[in-house]
XYZ file of C-alpha atoms in Angstrom:
735
model
C 23.221 -23.026 -14.117
C 24.931 -21.178 -11.626
C 23.699 -21.043 -7.812
C 22.741 -16.969 -8.142
C 20.662 -18.300 -11.790
C 19.444 -21.636 -10.014
C 18.345 -18.856 -6.795
C 16.081 -16.784 -8.633
C 14.317 -19.522 -10.964
C 10.405 -19.053 -9.732
C 8.660 -21.763 -7.531
C 6.147 -22.676 -6.062
C 3.813 -19.942 -4.529
C 1.585 -22.192 -1.416
C 2.561 -19.339 1.510
C 1.706 -15.715 1.903
C 4.216 -12.527 1.131
C 5.711 -13.110 5.165
C 8.725 -15.775 3.807
C 8.880 -14.334 0.515
C 10.137 -11.128 1.689
C 12.997 -13.502 3.335
C 13.400 -14.850 0.885
C 14.071 -11.938 -1.432
C 16.476 -10.136 1.386
C 18.557 -12.855 1.608
C 18.303 -13.661 -2.389
C 19.491 -9.948 -2.965
C 22.071 -10.463 -0.388
C 23.755 -13.537 -2.458
C 23.912 -11.438 -5.395
C 25.582 -8.813 -4.920
C 27.983 -10.676 -2.613
C 28.117 -13.625 -6.007
C 28.205 -9.560 -8.089
C 31.190 -9.007 -6.253
C 32.553 -12.554 -6.579
C 35.760 -12.682 -9.613
C 34.854 -17.140 -9.520
C 31.611 -18.709 -10.723
C 30.384 -20.993 -9.217
C 28.784 -24.136 -11.763
C 25.750 -26.031 -10.436
C 25.483 -29.803 -11.273
C 22.267 -29.488 -13.383
C 20.949 -32.907 -12.414
C 21.762 -32.674 -9.072
C 18.937 -33.707 -6.986
C 18.256 -33.739 -3.592
C 17.829 -36.855 -1.116
C 13.947 -37.179 -2.108
C 15.213 -37.465 -6.132
C 13.633 -34.027 -7.259
C 15.519 -31.616 -9.476
C 15.749 -28.393 -7.592
C 16.845 -26.451 -10.244
C 13.126 -26.728 -11.819
C 10.317 -25.366 -11.042
C 7.514 -27.002 -9.220
C 4.294 -27.198 -10.119
C 2.957 -24.356 -8.707
C -0.565 -24.992 -7.227
C 0.903 -27.789 -5.913
C 0.421 -28.009 -2.040
C 3.909 -28.257 0.245
C 5.467 -31.157 0.795
C 5.089 -33.421 4.382
C 8.022 -32.356 6.539
C 10.714 -34.946 7.290
C 10.271 -37.382 10.331
C 12.840 -36.672 13.745
C 15.911 -38.781 12.302
C 17.096 -40.098 16.121
C 19.931 -41.594 14.355
C 22.145 -37.910 13.665
C 21.148 -36.004 16.719
C 22.974 -35.809 20.494
C 21.330 -37.412 23.205
C 21.179 -35.829 26.606
C 23.017 -37.751 29.429
C 21.373 -38.600 33.129
C 22.220 -34.985 33.847
C 21.057 -33.189 30.945
C 18.066 -35.018 31.116
C 16.301 -34.840 34.129
C 17.213 -30.867 33.626
C 15.356 -31.003 30.546
C 11.586 -30.969 31.187
C 10.064 -30.081 27.420
C 7.683 -32.322 25.641
C 7.450 -34.151 24.452
C 10.608 -35.823 25.673
C 10.296 -37.909 22.958
C 11.921 -35.318 19.942
C 15.545 -35.268 19.771
C 18.088 -32.831 21.335
C 20.514 -31.201 18.711
C 23.917 -29.359 19.356
C 24.226 -25.859 17.116
C 27.716 -27.467 17.046
C 25.886 -30.080 14.521
C 23.761 -27.840 12.947
C 26.175 -25.515 11.322
C 28.487 -27.834 10.678
C 26.336 -30.402 9.146
C 23.146 -29.057 8.558
C 23.840 -25.075 6.681
C 23.599 -24.793 3.033
C 25.804 -26.481 1.831
C 23.921 -29.549 3.241
C 21.771 -31.887 1.374
C 19.379 -31.473 4.665
C 19.534 -28.391 5.597
C 17.985 -26.684 8.794
C 16.911 -24.204 10.065
C 16.457 -22.580 14.422
C 13.479 -21.049 15.654
C 13.677 -20.371 19.614
C 14.866 -23.524 21.136
C 13.323 -25.705 18.396
C 15.437 -26.865 14.981
C 13.197 -27.577 11.814
C 14.596 -29.459 8.405
C 13.541 -27.065 5.918
C 14.903 -30.070 3.413
C 11.692 -30.590 1.541
C 10.280 -27.422 2.290
C 13.114 -25.585 0.113
C 10.975 -26.386 -2.988
C 8.063 -24.701 -2.105
C 9.402 -21.577 -1.121
C 7.896 -18.665 -2.891
C 11.314 -17.218 -3.438
C 13.001 -20.353 -3.935
C 16.197 -22.348 -2.295
C 17.571 -18.889 -1.141
C 16.195 -19.844 2.383
C 19.063 -22.106 2.382
C 21.098 -19.178 3.612
C 20.149 -19.329 6.722
C 20.506 -22.910 6.795
C 23.080 -23.325 9.833
C 21.499 -20.943 12.538
C 18.465 -18.961 13.401
C 15.642 -16.778 11.617
C 14.916 -14.432 14.791
C 17.675 -11.873 13.383
C 15.567 -11.658 9.992
C 12.263 -11.240 11.116
C 12.941 -8.826 14.196
C 13.729 -7.042 10.717
C 10.822 -7.753 8.546
C 8.565 -7.417 11.734
C 5.490 -9.045 9.526
C 6.851 -12.356 9.953
C 5.600 -11.662 13.216
C 2.158 -10.512 12.100
C 1.427 -13.495 9.972
C 0.662 -15.982 11.349
C 0.398 -18.062 9.046
C 4.307 -18.314 8.115
C 4.032 -19.661 12.069
C 2.070 -22.251 10.848
C 4.141 -23.438 8.301
C 7.335 -23.615 10.123
C 6.138 -25.636 12.246
C 4.906 -28.337 10.109
C 8.937 -28.857 10.073
C 10.016 -28.984 13.289
C 12.051 -32.132 14.365
C 13.342 -31.438 17.657
C 15.016 -29.210 20.120
C 18.321 -27.525 20.776
C 20.596 -29.075 23.090
C 19.863 -27.665 26.673
C 23.888 -27.086 27.235
C 23.838 -24.217 24.223
C 20.390 -22.753 25.922
C 20.749 -19.861 27.896
C 20.237 -20.609 31.131
C 18.067 -17.075 31.629
C 16.702 -16.829 28.514
C 16.287 -20.544 27.865
C 17.065 -19.391 24.116
C 20.211 -20.064 22.100
C 22.129 -16.730 21.287
C 21.459 -14.297 18.338
C 23.525 -14.292 15.824
C 23.703 -10.371 14.638
C 22.892 -9.797 10.733
C 22.846 -6.941 8.811
C 19.954 -4.498 8.792
C 19.073 -4.124 4.667
C 17.343 -0.745 5.627
C 19.953 1.034 7.259
C 20.501 2.103 3.851
C 16.836 3.317 3.354
C 16.315 7.121 2.542
C 15.202 9.724 5.266
C 10.854 10.732 4.946
C 9.134 13.651 5.364
C 7.729 13.833 8.945
C 4.522 15.125 7.703
C 3.888 11.681 6.652
C 1.993 9.144 8.383
C 3.752 5.745 8.600
C 1.696 2.385 8.993
C 5.360 0.010 9.441
C 8.520 1.755 9.693
C 10.598 -1.613 7.761
C 9.667 -1.352 4.741
C 8.216 1.669 5.336
C 4.818 2.356 4.544
C 3.354 6.059 5.003
C 0.125 7.551 3.666
C -0.058 11.039 3.158
C -1.407 13.712 5.517
C -5.105 14.709 5.077
C -4.883 17.767 4.894
C -1.811 17.177 2.147
C -4.151 14.428 -0.314
C -4.926 17.005 -2.774
C -4.264 20.492 -1.555
C -2.565 20.771 -4.618
C -2.755 19.175 -7.984
C 0.430 17.729 -7.951
C 1.523 15.865 -4.738
C 5.310 17.054 -4.175
C 7.356 14.137 -3.685
C 7.803 14.272 0.290
C 4.625 13.776 0.947
C 3.704 11.394 -2.107
C 2.837 8.434 -0.378
C 5.356 5.671 -0.239
C 4.655 1.271 -0.263
C 6.777 -1.109 -0.781
C 7.119 -4.950 0.463
C 10.454 -4.249 0.986
C 14.458 -1.963 1.971
C 14.987 0.258 -1.070
C 18.219 -0.910 -3.221
C 20.946 0.745 -3.143
C 21.648 2.409 -6.723
C 25.609 4.596 -7.208
C 24.554 7.299 -8.668
C 26.839 6.139 -11.671
C 27.352 6.690 -15.323
C 23.908 5.955 -17.176
C 25.302 2.971 -19.382
C 26.386 1.250 -16.162
C 22.695 0.473 -15.300
C 20.798 -2.066 -17.859
C 17.174 -2.760 -18.198
C 17.229 -6.364 -19.992
C 14.355 -6.878 -22.729
C 12.688 -10.920 -22.825
C 11.043 -12.137 -25.461
C 8.549 -14.666 -25.413
C 11.305 -16.278 -27.990
C 13.577 -16.450 -25.647
C 15.396 -13.431 -27.530
C 17.017 -10.982 -24.814
C 17.830 -7.157 -25.576
C 19.936 -4.811 -23.143
C 19.984 -0.777 -22.945
C 21.576 1.181 -20.279
C 19.376 3.986 -18.671
C 21.601 5.999 -21.116
C 20.117 4.697 -24.095
C 16.510 4.437 -22.734
C 17.257 8.363 -22.664
C 18.943 9.560 -25.649
C 17.832 6.826 -28.221
C 14.398 7.400 -27.819
C 12.015 9.993 -27.884
C 11.118 11.690 -24.296
C 7.260 11.708 -22.958
C 5.373 12.889 -19.884
C 2.257 11.278 -18.801
C 0.211 13.196 -15.696
C -0.713 10.393 -13.959
C -2.513 8.967 -9.709
C -0.775 6.318 -8.610
C -3.326 5.063 -6.315
C -2.791 1.534 -3.937
C -5.528 -1.271 -4.183
C -6.020 -0.932 -0.101
C -6.645 2.641 -0.387
C -9.588 3.321 2.229
C -8.202 0.002 3.678
C -10.116 0.737 7.632
C -12.818 1.846 6.246
C -14.164 -1.331 5.175
C -12.404 -2.773 8.384
C -14.606 -1.105 10.198
C -17.800 -0.479 7.610
C -17.884 -4.710 6.985
C -15.260 -6.587 8.775
C -12.009 -7.337 9.368
C -9.302 -7.408 6.510
C -5.449 -7.915 6.442
C -3.537 -5.822 4.535
C -2.185 -2.235 5.917
C -4.956 -0.176 7.630
C -4.877 2.485 5.093
C -7.060 6.202 5.453
C -7.845 8.064 2.607
C -4.304 8.804 1.544
C -2.522 6.051 -0.428
C -3.111 7.782 -3.736
C -0.615 10.678 -4.836
C -0.549 12.261 -8.230
C 2.325 13.454 -10.424
C 4.074 14.082 -13.437
C 6.146 11.352 -14.854
C 9.041 11.405 -17.737
C 10.198 8.764 -19.556
C 9.935 6.939 -22.557
C 7.031 4.799 -23.722
C 7.542 1.024 -23.171
C 5.905 0.027 -26.885
C 9.013 2.153 -28.444
C 10.638 -0.526 -26.982
C 9.387 -3.831 -27.600
C 9.244 -2.613 -30.595
C 13.074 -1.744 -31.023
C 13.540 -4.781 -29.454
C 12.206 -6.457 -32.308
C 8.430 -7.953 -29.845
C 6.120 -8.878 -33.433
C 2.257 -9.451 -32.261
C -0.546 -10.201 -34.773
C -2.108 -7.577 -36.069
C -5.689 -6.556 -33.604
C -7.799 -7.626 -36.587
C -7.022 -11.112 -36.058
C -8.568 -11.773 -33.742
C -12.077 -10.419 -35.561
C -10.755 -12.844 -38.578
C -12.952 -14.719 -40.464
C -11.984 -17.548 -42.946
C -10.734 -16.522 -45.950
C -11.127 -18.494 -49.461
C -8.721 -20.818 -50.342
C -8.156 -18.938 -53.273
C -7.204 -15.780 -50.590
C -3.998 -14.815 -49.890
C -2.863 -16.203 -45.699
C -1.810 -12.573 -43.963
C 1.724 -12.106 -43.243
C 0.646 -12.245 -39.073
C -1.366 -15.443 -39.149
C 1.384 -17.119 -36.839
C 1.969 -14.342 -34.941
C 0.890 -14.976 -31.394
C -2.222 -12.377 -30.350
C -1.499 -9.433 -28.233
C -4.470 -10.332 -26.520
C -2.537 -14.037 -24.969
C 0.411 -12.152 -23.688
C 0.952 -10.721 -20.700
C 4.638 -8.199 -19.492
C 6.573 -8.938 -16.554
C 7.989 -6.202 -14.570
C 11.043 -7.248 -12.305
C 12.897 -5.344 -9.460
C 15.857 -4.676 -7.875
C 14.818 -5.940 -5.220
C 12.546 -8.934 -6.081
C 9.229 -7.389 -6.755
C 7.559 -8.631 -9.748
C 4.443 -8.028 -11.424
C 3.006 -7.520 -15.163
C 0.290 -6.368 -17.276
C -1.081 -7.108 -20.243
C 0.558 -6.305 -23.218
C -2.657 -5.250 -25.355
C -2.039 -2.542 -22.452
C 1.576 -1.485 -23.178
C 1.085 -1.690 -26.826
C -2.095 0.682 -26.898
C -0.996 3.409 -28.606
C -2.912 5.566 -25.672
C -2.054 3.424 -23.585
C 0.917 5.821 -22.435
C 2.345 2.851 -20.575
C 6.473 4.364 -18.960
C 9.514 3.646 -18.616
C 10.110 6.404 -15.869
C 13.612 7.858 -14.776
C 11.603 11.511 -13.707
C 9.132 12.180 -11.598
C 7.483 16.285 -11.745
C 10.269 17.922 -13.423
C 12.939 16.596 -11.827
C 14.947 13.148 -11.491
C 13.279 10.032 -9.460
C 13.615 10.122 -5.814
C 14.970 6.822 -4.253
C 11.740 6.036 -1.873
C 10.070 6.416 -6.102
C 11.602 4.609 -8.291
C 14.714 5.489 -8.728
C 16.783 5.223 -11.345
C 14.021 3.911 -13.724
C 10.150 2.268 -12.995
C 7.094 1.511 -14.839
C 4.257 4.114 -15.008
C 1.030 2.109 -15.446
C -1.824 5.292 -15.687
C -5.077 4.126 -15.226
C -3.983 1.172 -13.477
C -3.197 -0.509 -9.456
C -0.134 0.845 -8.763
C 1.173 -2.449 -7.723
C 2.028 -2.537 -11.626
C 3.596 0.494 -11.616
C 7.013 -1.337 -10.618
C 9.840 0.971 -9.767
C 13.696 -0.138 -9.364
C 12.533 -1.714 -12.537
C 15.479 -3.847 -14.235
C 13.734 -6.743 -16.524
C 11.241 -7.143 -18.340
C 9.676 -10.383 -19.760
C 7.108 -10.743 -22.754
C 5.479 -14.097 -21.492
C 2.580 -16.221 -22.046
C 1.857 -16.262 -18.175
C 1.444 -13.288 -15.678
C 4.607 -12.613 -13.487
C 5.129 -16.561 -11.347
C 5.863 -13.640 -8.702
C 3.866 -14.084 -5.008
C 2.299 -10.252 -5.682
C 0.774 -11.295 -8.920
C -0.895 -14.134 -8.066
C -1.723 -14.873 -4.397
C -1.974 -10.948 -3.834
C -3.469 -7.764 -5.455
C -6.996 -9.488 -5.776
C -10.751 -8.958 -4.738
C -13.561 -11.930 -3.462
C -16.651 -11.992 -3.047
C -18.155 -11.607 0.779
C -18.591 -14.522 1.120
C -15.092 -16.622 0.504
C -13.384 -15.907 3.583
C -10.151 -16.049 4.966
C -9.210 -19.370 2.807
C -10.162 -17.556 -1.036
C -9.295 -19.690 -4.368
C -6.280 -17.388 -5.521
C -5.847 -18.992 -8.405
C -9.919 -18.061 -9.926
C -9.805 -14.508 -8.864
C -8.595 -12.083 -11.636
C -5.411 -10.189 -11.107
C -6.785 -6.121 -10.151
C -4.813 -3.929 -13.024
C -7.842 -0.662 -14.189
C -8.989 0.934 -10.850
C -12.300 1.426 -10.448
C -14.529 4.439 -9.090
C -13.744 6.224 -6.531
C -13.628 9.140 -3.605
C -13.025 10.819 -0.688
C -12.490 14.048 1.717
C -9.953 14.739 2.998
C -10.905 18.131 4.410
C -13.726 19.950 6.685
C -14.449 23.250 7.987
C -17.288 24.083 9.989
C -17.858 27.765 11.004
C -17.781 31.077 10.298
C -14.289 31.739 10.027
C -13.572 28.420 8.569
C -14.592 29.776 4.512
C -12.740 32.537 5.031
C -9.008 30.735 5.670
C -9.363 28.625 2.378
C -9.370 32.392 0.884
C -6.048 33.723 2.519
C -2.970 33.573 1.324
C -0.669 30.021 1.682
C 1.233 31.244 5.014
C -2.114 32.088 6.512
C -3.502 29.245 5.575
C -1.222 26.533 7.124
C -1.203 28.635 10.033
C -4.821 27.362 10.226
C -4.582 23.581 9.475
C -5.044 22.848 12.724
C -9.127 22.844 11.583
C -8.428 20.039 9.238
C -9.468 16.725 10.351
C -6.948 14.029 9.704
C -8.772 11.053 8.040
C -5.207 9.214 7.584
C -5.817 6.732 10.346
C -6.004 8.799 13.842
C -9.444 9.103 15.179
C -11.216 11.952 17.791
C -8.644 14.620 15.576
C -10.652 17.970 15.755
C -13.146 19.704 12.584
C -13.707 22.660 12.701
C -12.669 25.885 13.682
C -16.105 27.732 14.563
C -15.741 29.724 17.852
C -20.042 31.024 17.730
C -22.832 29.355 19.199
C -25.963 28.994 17.629
C -28.758 30.927 19.543
C -32.299 31.298 18.660
C -34.345 34.649 18.996
C -37.818 34.960 18.915
C -38.794 38.198 17.018
C -42.597 39.987 18.579
C -44.738 40.484 16.463
C -43.527 37.284 13.295
C -45.881 34.062 12.824
C -44.626 31.280 14.448
C -43.451 30.143 10.818
C -41.597 33.100 10.120
C -40.248 32.572 13.202
C -38.850 28.991 12.940
C -37.173 30.673 9.496
C -35.831 33.515 11.325
C -34.431 30.724 13.667
C -33.514 28.902 10.710
C -31.278 31.000 9.075
C -29.871 32.561 12.505
C -28.652 29.067 13.540
C -27.479 28.029 9.723
C -22.644 27.787 9.878
C -20.701 27.256 6.725
C -19.279 23.851 6.225
C -16.187 23.561 3.524
C -15.815 20.010 2.505
C -12.754 19.176 -0.123
C -11.461 16.269 -1.706
C -10.592 13.928 -4.915
C -12.889 11.448 -7.353
C -10.526 8.994 -9.426
C -11.189 5.901 -11.654
C -9.297 4.000 -13.917
C -8.804 3.272 -17.479
C -8.607 6.885 -18.166
C -11.966 7.323 -17.673
C -13.175 10.976 -16.109
C -14.926 11.920 -13.456
C -18.318 13.456 -14.789
C -19.639 14.541 -11.734
C -19.403 14.287 -7.251
C -22.312 14.372 -5.226
C -22.554 15.478 -1.475
C -25.103 15.366 1.410
C -24.372 16.939 4.830
C -27.213 14.729 5.897
C -25.782 10.807 6.333
C -27.998 10.654 2.461
C -31.434 12.227 3.158
C -30.639 15.322 0.578
C -27.472 15.910 -2.125
C -25.825 18.289 -3.946
C -22.916 19.085 -6.424
C -19.779 19.068 -5.522
C -17.313 22.159 -7.770
C -14.558 20.410 -10.018
C -11.503 21.996 -10.126
C -10.070 22.337 -13.154
C -6.443 21.811 -12.961
C -5.684 20.983 -16.476
C -6.223 23.681 -18.286
C -3.640 25.990 -19.175
C -3.832 29.866 -19.209
C -1.055 29.757 -21.886
C -3.019 29.722 -24.900
C 0.730 27.442 -26.455
C 0.040 24.791 -23.695
C -3.288 24.133 -24.363
C -3.288 21.632 -20.659
C -1.134 21.258 -18.286
C -2.078 17.012 -17.566
C 0.464 15.247 -20.219
C -1.567 11.900 -21.845
C -4.379 10.579 -23.796
C -6.965 10.043 -22.140
C -7.435 11.312 -17.798
C -5.377 9.355 -16.015
C -5.369 11.523 -12.697
C -7.964 12.027 -10.537
C -10.164 15.081 -10.028
C -9.775 17.705 -6.978
C -13.277 19.305 -6.133
C -14.926 21.297 -3.006
C -17.995 22.149 -1.927
C -19.376 24.957 0.966
C -22.727 25.649 2.041
C -24.420 26.086 5.953
C -25.197 22.143 8.309
C -28.985 21.716 8.408
C -30.745 22.917 11.288
C -31.535 19.497 13.159
C -27.794 19.467 13.370
C -27.036 22.864 15.127
C -26.697 22.865 18.784
C -28.536 25.282 20.756
C -26.414 26.479 23.833
C -29.635 26.943 27.004
C -33.534 26.270 27.774
C -36.357 27.581 29.231
C -33.972 28.005 33.092
C -31.214 29.349 30.879
C -29.019 26.278 31.689
C -28.850 22.578 30.668
C -27.824 19.722 32.994
C -25.148 16.944 31.558
C -27.242 14.761 30.340
C -29.334 17.310 28.604
C -26.224 18.071 27.006
C -25.191 14.445 26.520
C -28.623 13.728 24.195
C -28.098 17.334 22.413
C -24.024 16.171 21.738
C -26.012 13.161 20.095
C -28.795 14.738 18.317
C -26.662 17.257 16.481
C -24.331 14.534 14.944
C -24.387 14.684 11.457
C -22.827 12.342 8.725
C -21.283 13.484 5.741
C -21.298 11.449 2.912
C -19.411 11.886 -1.301
C -20.083 9.867 -3.577
C -18.164 10.394 -7.414
C -19.676 8.903 -11.254
C -17.248 8.921 -13.628
C -17.717 9.517 -18.012
C -19.034 6.284 -17.833
C -21.683 6.694 -15.339
C -19.638 3.861 -13.068
C -20.544 5.135 -9.920
C -19.355 3.830 -6.050
C -21.126 1.160 -3.651
C -23.297 2.939 -1.088
C -21.868 0.359 1.060
C -18.438 -1.664 2.303
C -21.068 -4.850 2.509
C -21.289 -5.791 -1.092
C -17.936 -5.695 -1.934
C -16.552 -7.031 1.570
C -13.462 -9.275 1.124
C -10.518 -10.669 3.510
C -8.349 -8.391 1.910
C -9.160 -5.417 2.445
C -8.393 -4.448 -1.566
C -10.558 -1.918 -3.825
C -12.612 -0.379 -0.457
C -14.040 1.388 -2.912
C -17.772 2.664 -0.951
C -19.495 5.859 -0.605
C -16.951 7.689 1.912
C -18.917 9.144 5.181
C -17.398 11.392 7.572
C -19.497 12.018 10.665
C -18.599 15.761 12.684
C -19.951 16.344 16.292
C -19.769 19.503 18.884
C -17.988 18.760 21.449
C -18.849 21.299 23.332
C -20.416 24.535 23.495
C -21.213 25.951 26.498
C -17.796 26.843 28.591
C -15.784 26.054 24.956
C -12.658 27.966 25.146
C -11.996 29.551 22.063
C -8.878 30.372 19.529
C -7.434 32.836 22.142
C -7.644 30.577 25.302
C -10.636 31.764 26.846
C -14.162 31.510 25.927
C -16.350 33.202 22.933
C -18.736 35.481 23.275
C -21.497 34.118 20.937
C -21.214 36.847 18.100
C -17.773 34.894 16.496
C -15.235 37.975 17.572
C -13.533 35.444 20.060
C -12.838 38.236 22.252
C -13.020 35.144 25.087
C -14.870 37.170 27.038
C -16.161 34.181 29.376
C -19.809 33.549 27.653
C -18.492 30.167 26.893
C -20.355 29.892 24.213
C -18.446 29.454 21.478
C -18.067 25.458 19.465
C -15.927 22.946 18.712
C -16.993 20.043 15.707
C -14.559 16.627 16.464
C -14.970 14.001 14.524
C -16.235 11.484 15.627
C -14.858 7.447 16.217
C -15.698 5.705 13.124
C -12.405 8.412 11.911
C -10.442 5.731 13.712
C -8.296 2.566 12.354
C -9.213 -0.781 12.024
C -6.708 -1.723 14.998
C -5.868 0.590 17.834
C -1.859 -0.860 17.658
C -1.251 0.606 14.493
C -4.054 3.678 16.176
C -1.404 3.970 18.720
C 1.797 4.715 16.101
C -0.461 7.328 14.048
C -0.757 8.951 16.857
C 2.687 9.156 18.204
C 3.726 9.994 14.715
C 1.609 12.716 14.501
C 3.110 14.056 17.554
C 6.679 14.021 17.008
C 7.661 17.100 17.008
C 5.129 19.079 18.528
C 4.820 20.781 21.369
C 1.436 18.849 23.231
C -0.271 16.182 21.473
C -2.772 16.664 18.253
C -5.952 16.897 20.097
C -4.281 19.525 22.019
C -3.774 22.062 19.513
C -6.685 24.793 19.567
C -9.875 24.854 17.472
């Protein structure tokens, strides 16, 4: 076994993804160095640590990490009398170690590897076997861990990483090796693996920069049926691998069968030997709308996505089942799962000894060490449309989305559509990766912060969901929706951003509502006339989606927090005007989202008045009017199997914030309707022409704070990201 192979061996899944990220980087750094070397390092397969444990073997994945070691004072550098007076760090009984000793005697080649963090020393010898990334962490041995944590900032936001590390503390760094001011050792510089990441579109709303996780702005989510690659949401666990534009015969996909037989396919071979297919499919992160769950049900762990962690594209590639068949995969016919016992005289079926596809899994592995798996039955389903894709929307895959090869698993959570695919294994178990075993699962509301990961099933097919992505309020708003794209682009300030920033404008109405009394009519007629005069148009748009290939049957909309309902218009994006092409959507099932739109009028109780009987309003009356005039917009979807979304997040709450599919609610309020500036910088004149004659009766509609992220830090980051390159902040744009 080579050093590289030993470090690639799967290990315990006892800890979180924070440490995994570091281990994965170190592993890939080693792999790159190893591939450039002409000398292969051989390891004694029987080499053991001091505790007799064979590092090359996989420990029990459910085993708790071994106990940390005791300090070894006999090897420590004890301070002299002068140093002892200066070093008052508690406990004084802990040994002090010189950095030179740590580098020399406890590096990656030592049987007792150590690392440092801050001014402390940690013996990770017994931790190596429990590390999710295996003993690749040895590459960090003999030095400080902070430079890596400065790059992979997730370590700083995951408290359990520090908790685990503290268990292995054995002493302090000798005071003579510490900076007298910072009381810390000098940090070493390390290569930033994110330095070569591709440039991203400025319009994306970034949640984390390293690794990059960014969602589509809500005014661009479902603005087009196929999402432009520049604003297709980005979900990375690590850096983007650098794959040279080398000849296609140099990129090899490895396929391993249950019996251990392995076959390699170059990218060129995949393109030339197999029939190409196109599939139009939506990819959605399991955490899409997580901030909804956070705000309505409780704190969740994970990126606080808005409604934009979902996108749709046309993918091109070869069918996974074709490649598996060519590689020699043989499984029992599906009918064997229902076959009854045959009479003794009956001939035995030829595939009696073959494994059942329902008992096998397809494991996907990526260049940056990410891994996931799907049931083999999905891969072999003739209507499942699972692709090994090398194209997106008519072009080669962009680097951010898997160049040069990725899996596309339609109808399933996007976490299974592994990017930068370089290995496939057909196995009798799920992928051993952290992301399959201890992530992308959901739990009961009562299971708390330490759920039983082993008991929960991995998320595969996605449940039905929907979201509002655009809201326009006012007489001239629906008209803007019918203008050409250039004019609509100029009016984008009228769209509320639901992707993670609170307090943004919704409406573009410059017309105040007024009530007039007509003489000679009954009170009921006057009321009806008044309500008709007060009606304010509203237009909404959004998307609905259900996994498993289930089409959307209906989208229900409410303008008054669920008291009354109506149905939205479903946009038929898959029909084609060309008789030779019956559909612009490719696939055996409905793998795409359904876009919808809805136009109506706000209910009468929502309409604000502008004056009281005295012709004016004091501040208290204005505040009360504003409160009374707010309303909550709701959307919910029903798929063709009549699955529907839950009413609230309370019943589906889970600490990971996965599958936040409750009714989507957007609260809108009139921000001002007295002395409210119109779009021309003056004040509205009350008749809707926006001449700005100073009457001050314009109405500006905004969202309530319920639209914001779950955490203030991300709110500020999102605001800063959207303000870049613009004059003023988003909230300063005219309505």
